Amino acid sequence: MLNICISKFYSKTILAINVNAKQVKILLLEKLQTPMIIVNFKTYLEATGEKAVELAKKAEKVNLQTRVSIGVAPQFTDIVNVAKAISIPVFAQHMDPIQPGSHTGHVLAESVKEAGALGTLINHSERQLKLSDIDAIIKIAREKGLVSVVCANNPAISASVAALKPEIIAIEPPELIGTGIPVSKAKPEVITDTIRLVREINKKVVILCGAGISHGEDVEAALRLGTQGVLVASGIVKAKNPNRVLREFAEATRI
Amino acid sequence: MLNICISKFYSKTILAINVNAKQVKILLLEKLQTPMIIVNFKTYLEATGEKAVELAKKAEKVNLQTRVSIGVAPQFTDIVNVAKAISIPVFAQHMDPIQPGSHTGHVLAESVKEAGALGTLINHSERQLKLSDIDAIIKIAREKGLVSVVCANNPAISASVAALKPEIIAIEPPELIGTGIPVSKAKPEVITDTIRLVREINKKVVILCGAGISHGEDVEAALRLGTQGVLVASGIVKAKNPNRVLREFAEATRI
Amino acid sequence: MLNICISKFYSKTILAINVNAKQVKILLLEKLQTPMIIVNFKTYLEATGEKAVELAKKAEKVNLQTRVSIGVAPQFTDIVNVAKAISIPVFAQHMDPIQPGSHTGHVLAESVKEAGALGTLINHSERQLKLSDIDAIIKIAREKGLVSVVCANNPAISASVAALKPEIIAIEPPELIGTGIPVSKAKPEVITDTIRLVREINKKVVILCGAGISHGEDVEAALRLGTQGVLVASGIVKAKNPNRVLREFAEATRI
Amino acid sequence: MLNICISKFYSKTILAINVNAKQVKILLLEKLQTPMIIVNFKTYLEATGEKAVELAKKAEKVNLQTRVSIGVAPQFTDIVNVAKAISIPVFAQHMDPIQPGSHTGHVLAESVKEAGALGTLINHSERQLKLSDIDAIIKIAREKGLVSVVCANNPAISASVAALKPEIIAIEPPELIGTGIPVSKAKPEVITDTIRLVREINKKVVILCGAGISHGEDVEAALRLGTQGVLVASGIVKAKNPNRVLREFAEATRI
């Protein structure tokens, strides 16, 4: 699959990321372009099991129609079937800072990768991690050729994360998650502060924002503020017509 | 699939378990009989992805040959493919005490069940949980018709777990896990104390033991001490010939 | 100090507790009698630093006036000054399952004891612990001659805790904590179920209840249901006149 | 008390720290100067209760003799008595990201401050924290006029912490803690990498190092590499003659 990004102003292939693993670079180059939309399936029933596969297919369809880069983050158990069904990027929702061995009940990078994931969310506000674990997971992801999408609660934490050199940072004020009040409109200064502080430390990391993103105009506002895409969950998963909303989002990235 | 247990002294269908969910009873009756062997795949590379499926098939083969009840506990991402490939019971290695919703990176009972798991390990010594979470997970498992296998570190903790009424308790002294020194020979009093304390509280729960189980005679010793089976990991997963060792284990249950 | 318990029906010295440490027995015999009231200072500003000492003195005064057993649980930093100022029992709010050594930022049994505490709360719903840690802390407390007061969320968890043989269990439905809706009136079945399940496992453990206890009649209701006292926090700490309310509570124990 | 720093090359009053709270600035100016030595008492019995006070007095004596800035970090329960006994800076070993209220068993900034602490260690490798909690604790400390000493495991984590703008960072490779193998000699590149990465992000934060510091020459090596002092524990607490070793450390800062 080849995504061709049409947007004149915001499109950028994530080429220059200074990571060791060539594999990550290549995957990013081929599969992930900015602007991008990542759909977090969380543990919603509407996105569990067979429904996860159905929703992922809708995301792929919008990607094929619009050529806008879209990724999906299903539950661990669903990664295999989702990755088999679609060719757009699949992310795990979490990964543990472990090496293969005696770690019952933990999530191994190798298992996530073999299941078909291209990368993983890290430190989502619903699965917050110790600082040293975030660092360790980013390093493991890099070694295994997985893309790191690290979530951050506020501008200072985003800057802190930027120093650890993940490929992608997603700023999500937890108080807006799931509210339908879009961060890009309700708290634009959170986004602009994040971008300013992150860029002082890290010029290359892709910056997404999330929380309350429900309409195309929220996505457009997010990009105008300087982000390179959105991380979205209930706005798509809980939508009556996820296909329509996702298409609206994708088209809004072509501002 | 119907397992018929041949052992004269130890065979017992887990019929009488006092749970609400009839579903659990029926699954247990059909699929899980004592003595039983549960193989924990942990996050060993030897039991990840395709190799998880291969190992699970070996376990099924031994079950078909010996009619001894065998279950496998692969990683989350591997449950789907393992459950599709075999008909013996599949367990998750962990589950979170959550309801469907906003729980990024957590393990939902519904996802585990739809993936094909019959039950779940809970509170393994490598994934220890808060007491209130153990209680909550057992209750969720019961509601969803999943079998609870709760691990415990010592006799007192086993008794404490027994009060929460899971279907199965597995006593594993953590200091022996992965050592090849079998709990059933090195610390028989841990097992007998566990059985005594647990039975004062709960007559019906199935009691397994684990840690260091590597040979058929370790399994035999475990059953002679009064357990109804073993929870085993490296003894099988890391064996040069898992098939042979597992068969030895199965045959040792027919003492 | 000698407390003489006047209540005809409920008074009982906690004499027979089956613990190894004679020290615990003696302290309990001398200082803690049932019915008892334990006041948890939490991290309320009204009970921090000098104010912790003042509030503790009020509790002691009520104890002297009424001869009803009252204990206080101030913050770690306040234990020394509170214990120096009063002669009624002082409890830590938490303790870690550690031995002396390299455990920066943790709470050592020896430090709590040398500071003057008689015992410790364990597993409060605001500081929930892994099952294996609860077990380890109870054992450490017993070795060091400290009284264990283990909190539990519901009847099943209370029973589970009872199997670990602490001296005292406090059942507190978390949804009622701090509400002013008394567990003893709003959810009497939680208390009676707890007593029934706990007594099947442990005949000797003292059973307290808490959550929403604000008036003397709530205390009276708690004792009538079969508990041996109450664990209370905001009902006293946030009261306009803690002295008056505590006296009301103490008198209500003489039903 | 007034410390006058004699070292020509390394002395620096921490004047310019860009924090809001004037209180922190003033305390730092008056009490904390670089080079500095912070002695972490951990939960060693040799530094618990009365022994904590004795050891703190020894530290104060060395400070009076040498005029080198020395701080001590006793256990929570000992802060009151240590702070009463000495006039050199006292640090808590940890603090929780909480506001006053219902947080049983947690460590409130206000309680630590009223007990007499000037600041707190945060995220020690033996008490690691979620990234968002580190951020929250630094902010609370700043509001309350407490000095933040954030520990970090490696250069990348140190840089990440630097973005959160604490007053002091202490880099401690966990694998060397308590070994007697000094980080400043065994892993000098860890220190120089840390300084380089931190300074790209934060020009003002004071950088300490720790782990295995046992001799004056280790301290000297640490300062030559560019740190502004050391965080030490067993090297002092477990020494036969803590007074002598601490004096050796202090004199070694005057290189």
PDB file of N, CA and C in Angstrom, chain C residues 180 182 184-185 209 212-223 230 249:
ATOM      1  N   GLY C 180     -21.209  10.982  54.453  1.00  0.00           N
ATOM      2  CA  GLY C 180     -22.138  11.266  55.535  1.00  0.00           C
ATOM      3  C   GLY C 180     -23.345  10.328  55.527  1.00  0.00           C
ATOM      4  N   PRO C 182     -24.386   6.874  56.427  1.00  0.00           N
ATOM      5  CA  PRO C 182     -23.721   5.855  57.247  1.00  0.00           C
ATOM      6  C   PRO C 182     -23.953   4.441  56.733  1.00  0.00           C
ATOM      7  N   SER C 184     -23.879   1.844  58.331  1.00  0.00           N
ATOM      8  CA  SER C 184     -24.648   1.044  59.285  1.00  0.00           C
ATOM      9  C   SER C 184     -26.149   1.215  59.092  1.00  0.00           C
ATOM     10  N   LYS C 185     -26.538   2.306  58.417  1.00  0.00           N
ATOM     11  CA  LYS C 185     -27.958   2.502  58.156  1.00  0.00           C
ATOM     12  C   LYS C 185     -28.290   2.272  56.690  1.00  0.00           C
ATOM     13  N   CYS C 209     -16.619  -1.213  61.420  1.00  0.00           N
ATOM     14  CA  CYS C 209     -17.131  -0.764  60.133  1.00  0.00           C
ATOM     15  C   CYS C 209     -16.914   0.736  60.015  1.00  0.00           C
ATOM     16  N   GLY C 212     -19.174   7.041  56.195  1.00  0.00           N
ATOM     17  CA  GLY C 212     -20.372   7.849  56.412  1.00  0.00           C
ATOM     18  C   GLY C 212     -20.837   7.964  57.851  1.00  0.00           C
ATOM     19  N   ILE C 213     -20.059   7.447  58.788  1.00  0.00           N
ATOM     20  CA  ILE C 213     -20.453   7.484  60.208  1.00  0.00           C
ATOM     21  C   ILE C 213     -20.357   8.947  60.702  1.00  0.00           C
ATOM     22  N   SER C 214     -21.482   9.555  61.007  1.00  0.00           N
ATOM     23  CA  SER C 214     -21.487  10.973  61.379  1.00  0.00           C
ATOM     24  C   SER C 214     -22.188  11.276  62.696  1.00  0.00           C
ATOM     25  N   HIS C 215     -23.034  10.377  63.123  1.00  0.00           N
ATOM     26  CA  HIS C 215     -23.802  10.631  64.343  1.00  0.00           C
ATOM     27  C   HIS C 215     -23.709   9.442  65.301  1.00  0.00           C
ATOM     28  N   GLY C 216     -24.017   9.748  66.558  1.00  0.00           N
ATOM     29  CA  GLY C 216     -24.013   8.685  67.559  1.00  0.00           C
ATOM     30  C   GLY C 216     -24.900   7.518  67.161  1.00  0.00           C
ATOM     31  N   GLU C 217     -26.028   7.837  66.566  1.00  0.00           N
ATOM     32  CA  GLU C 217     -26.943   6.748  66.206  1.00  0.00           C
ATOM     33  C   GLU C 217     -26.344   5.826  65.128  1.00  0.00           C
ATOM     34  N   ASP C 218     -25.445   6.359  64.293  1.00  0.00           N
ATOM     35  CA  ASP C 218     -24.781   5.517  63.287  1.00  0.00           C
ATOM     36  C   ASP C 218     -23.860   4.512  63.987  1.00  0.00           C
ATOM     37  N   VAL C 219     -23.203   5.004  65.025  1.00  0.00           N
ATOM     38  CA  VAL C 219     -22.318   4.124  65.797  1.00  0.00           C
ATOM     39  C   VAL C 219     -23.149   3.055  66.494  1.00  0.00           C
ATOM     40  N   GLU C 220     -24.235   3.489  67.091  1.00  0.00           N
ATOM     41  CA  GLU C 220     -25.107   2.545  67.794  1.00  0.00           C
ATOM     42  C   GLU C 220     -25.619   1.464  66.828  1.00  0.00           C
ATOM     43  N   ALA C 221     -26.035   1.931  65.639  1.00  0.00           N
ATOM     44  CA  ALA C 221     -26.514   0.974  64.635  1.00  0.00           C
ATOM     45  C   ALA C 221     -25.418  -0.014  64.262  1.00  0.00           C
ATOM     46  N   ALA C 222     -24.194   0.481  64.127  1.00  0.00           N
ATOM     47  CA  ALA C 222     -23.069  -0.385  63.756  1.00  0.00           C
ATOM     48  C   ALA C 222     -22.862  -1.468  64.808  1.00  0.00           C
ATOM     49  N   LEU C 223     -22.937  -1.088  66.084  1.00  0.00           N
ATOM     50  CA  LEU C 223     -22.731  -2.084  67.142  1.00  0.00           C
ATOM     51  C   LEU C 223     -23.894  -3.066  67.212  1.00  0.00           C
ATOM     52  N   VAL C 230     -16.063   1.369  65.294  1.00  0.00           N
ATOM     53  CA  VAL C 230     -16.090   2.067  64.002  1.00  0.00           C
ATOM     54  C   VAL C 230     -14.733   2.668  63.661  1.00  0.00           C
ATOM     55  N   PHE C 249     -20.186   9.816  69.831  1.00  0.00           N
ATOM     56  CA  PHE C 249     -19.849   8.473  69.339  1.00  0.00           C
ATOM     57  C   PHE C 249     -19.535   7.543  70.515  1.00  0.00           C
TER      58      PHE C 249
END
